[in-house]
XYZ file of C-alpha atoms in Angstrom:
215
model
C 119.175 69.807 117.846
C 118.775 72.425 115.131
C 115.381 74.068 114.628
C 114.507 74.690 110.998
C 113.742 78.345 110.274
C 110.945 79.296 107.910
C 110.446 82.435 105.840
C 109.112 84.289 108.868
C 112.484 83.784 110.604
C 114.600 85.318 107.850
C 116.534 88.390 108.931
C 115.133 91.804 108.044
C 118.163 93.762 109.228
C 120.968 91.902 107.411
C 121.374 89.645 104.470
C 119.669 89.575 101.117
C 116.240 90.908 102.110
C 117.247 94.485 103.085
C 119.750 94.545 100.207
C 117.041 93.537 97.721
C 114.660 96.157 99.121
C 117.401 98.776 98.774
C 118.129 98.009 95.105
C 114.499 97.559 94.108
C 113.376 100.624 96.056
C 115.976 102.884 94.492
C 114.971 101.627 91.018
C 111.339 102.338 91.811
C 112.243 105.835 92.997
C 114.109 106.456 89.766
C 111.141 105.243 87.749
C 108.854 107.636 89.568
C 111.214 110.542 88.993
C 111.799 109.817 85.290
C 109.404 111.280 82.749
C 109.610 112.500 79.169
C 107.012 115.197 79.729
C 108.428 118.655 80.131
C 105.698 119.895 82.443
C 106.643 117.148 84.884
C 110.158 118.523 85.286
C 109.010 122.152 85.289
C 105.886 121.921 87.472
C 104.812 118.678 89.093
C 108.180 117.103 89.827
C 109.556 120.032 91.876
C 106.179 120.426 93.624
C 106.255 116.761 94.691
C 109.821 117.082 96.004
C 109.125 120.328 97.928
C 105.950 118.843 99.387
C 107.871 115.737 100.510
C 110.515 117.916 102.212
C 107.817 119.950 103.955
C 105.930 116.856 105.177
C 109.181 115.287 106.401
C 109.995 118.444 108.357
C 106.529 118.459 109.891
C 106.913 114.822 110.845
C 110.229 115.486 112.571
C 108.772 118.478 114.450
C 105.750 116.469 115.511
C 107.834 113.533 116.806
C 110.626 115.544 118.479
C 108.909 118.723 119.674
C 105.155 118.121 119.946
C 104.675 114.471 120.856
C 108.196 113.865 122.245
C 107.938 110.141 121.608
C 111.647 109.541 122.186
C 113.896 111.134 124.811
C 116.490 112.016 122.153
C 115.908 113.691 118.767
C 115.489 111.492 115.717
C 118.792 110.545 114.088
C 119.565 112.220 110.808
C 119.597 109.038 108.749
C 116.171 108.078 110.137
C 114.778 111.461 109.091
C 116.327 111.104 105.630
C 114.880 107.629 105.051
C 111.506 108.779 106.325
C 111.755 111.577 103.764
C 112.489 109.021 101.033
C 109.314 107.126 101.989
C 107.264 110.335 101.934
C 108.812 111.244 98.588
C 107.677 107.955 97.122
C 104.128 108.731 98.213
C 104.081 112.272 96.809
C 105.694 111.234 93.527
C 103.181 108.447 92.982
C 100.310 110.815 93.854
C 101.433 113.461 91.347
C 102.245 110.951 88.628
C 98.863 109.269 88.560
C 96.958 112.090 86.836
C 99.638 112.291 84.124
C 99.720 108.565 83.356
C 97.438 106.327 81.400
C 95.050 104.157 83.417
C 96.994 101.019 82.565
C 100.085 102.532 84.225
C 98.374 103.452 87.503
C 98.997 100.066 89.105
C 102.771 100.077 88.334
C 102.992 103.627 89.704
C 101.291 102.584 92.936
C 103.519 99.541 93.261
C 106.584 101.736 92.722
C 105.449 104.105 95.476
C 104.861 101.132 97.788
C 108.343 99.811 97.107
C 109.873 103.185 97.988
C 107.892 103.197 101.248
C 109.142 99.696 102.019
C 112.660 100.873 101.321
C 112.409 103.699 103.870
C 110.792 101.435 106.446
C 113.466 98.760 105.954
C 116.301 101.242 106.498
C 114.636 102.696 109.592
C 114.148 99.226 110.964
C 117.825 98.471 110.343
C 118.787 101.517 112.387
C 116.617 100.708 115.391
C 116.781 96.914 114.994
C 113.240 96.711 116.315
C 111.963 93.893 114.108
C 114.848 91.531 113.302
C 112.523 89.037 111.622
C 109.080 89.028 110.110
C 107.874 86.861 112.963
C 108.637 89.613 115.479
C 106.834 92.129 113.284
C 103.734 89.905 113.027
C 103.886 88.680 116.644
C 100.638 90.480 117.516
C 98.665 88.495 114.970
C 100.591 85.230 115.215
C 100.658 84.852 118.976
C 97.500 83.324 120.413
C 96.522 84.852 123.762
C 93.601 84.181 126.066
C 91.720 87.066 127.487
C 91.039 87.347 131.212
C 87.281 86.975 130.643
C 87.784 83.652 128.770
C 90.171 82.417 131.414
C 87.930 83.202 134.396
C 84.634 82.481 132.668
C 83.117 85.834 133.561
C 82.476 88.881 131.461
C 82.191 91.457 134.232
C 85.372 92.483 136.015
C 85.858 91.108 139.490
C 86.399 94.607 140.937
C 85.389 98.048 139.744
C 87.419 100.976 141.043
C 85.627 104.338 140.725
C 87.604 107.284 139.536
C 89.455 109.062 142.323
C 89.562 106.083 144.680
C 92.246 103.533 145.467
C 91.854 99.775 145.335
C 92.266 99.520 149.093
C 89.177 101.696 149.551
C 86.968 99.502 147.377
C 88.223 95.996 147.924
C 86.630 93.910 150.651
C 87.964 90.535 151.752
C 85.725 87.520 150.989
C 83.950 85.623 153.725
C 86.131 83.400 155.800
C 89.289 85.312 154.961
C 91.092 86.565 158.063
C 91.722 90.302 158.071
C 95.147 89.944 159.612
C 97.597 87.216 158.935
C 98.665 85.387 162.081
C 102.065 83.815 162.363
C 102.055 80.205 163.616
C 102.736 79.844 167.296
C 106.242 78.634 168.043
C 107.703 77.693 171.418
C 109.901 80.413 172.768
C 113.534 79.392 172.975
C 114.904 78.539 176.420
C 116.941 81.333 178.008
C 120.683 80.776 178.030
C 122.164 79.485 181.293
C 123.374 82.100 183.721
C 127.105 82.613 183.518
C 129.276 82.394 186.622
C 132.634 84.065 187.299
C 134.262 80.685 187.080
C 132.774 80.079 183.685
C 133.912 83.448 182.508
C 137.455 82.714 183.702
C 137.388 79.317 182.104
C 136.568 80.869 178.798
C 139.670 83.041 178.959
C 142.904 81.618 177.505
C 145.439 80.329 180.080
C 148.324 82.602 180.875
C 151.449 82.021 178.887
C 154.562 80.966 180.872
C 157.586 83.237 180.443
C 160.403 81.791 178.344
C 163.244 80.181 180.327
C 166.323 82.315 180.974
C 169.364 81.318 178.917
C 172.036 79.355 180.767
C 175.335 81.128 181.277
C 178.451 78.966 181.028
């Protein structure tokens, strides 16, 4: 029986979705970089690139040295794609004051596409969210809280700070403090062995082979 897969089950790490994000994201990055204004290439463009490099370096230092989220340093390609996403944000931020109001929305969409490009490539490296369903699992999966399941709002046991559960928990009424094993009849002792019985358990002696006849 084959289960039909919906759009939420399409692959995010292989196939046409990451390829489309790669092409569209690179085109959006080129659109953010391109400008006919000279002051953009002389002043604001280099400032946006330098700021993106600085923010990416701070992000790597924060993850690897300060927070130490992962046991190993971030891979180089992950850092580069994170820098691409940051570059899309800085370019869109510096382009907005130089554009007409009717071009603000396309600039924001272009910056968002560049961020999606970086996120897609990082996801392909770690393979953390193979489908959109796994990425949205927190919102799609219906869970029942413990209070709804038990019908009580207060917790059944409160453990003060500095104490263990064994110091606070008390058994309910009627609950034996020690578990007793069910009584079983003791097995009967084995019968006493006798010398004759010990000898009978030994293998019988082997008769010597007959002497060969001499003719």
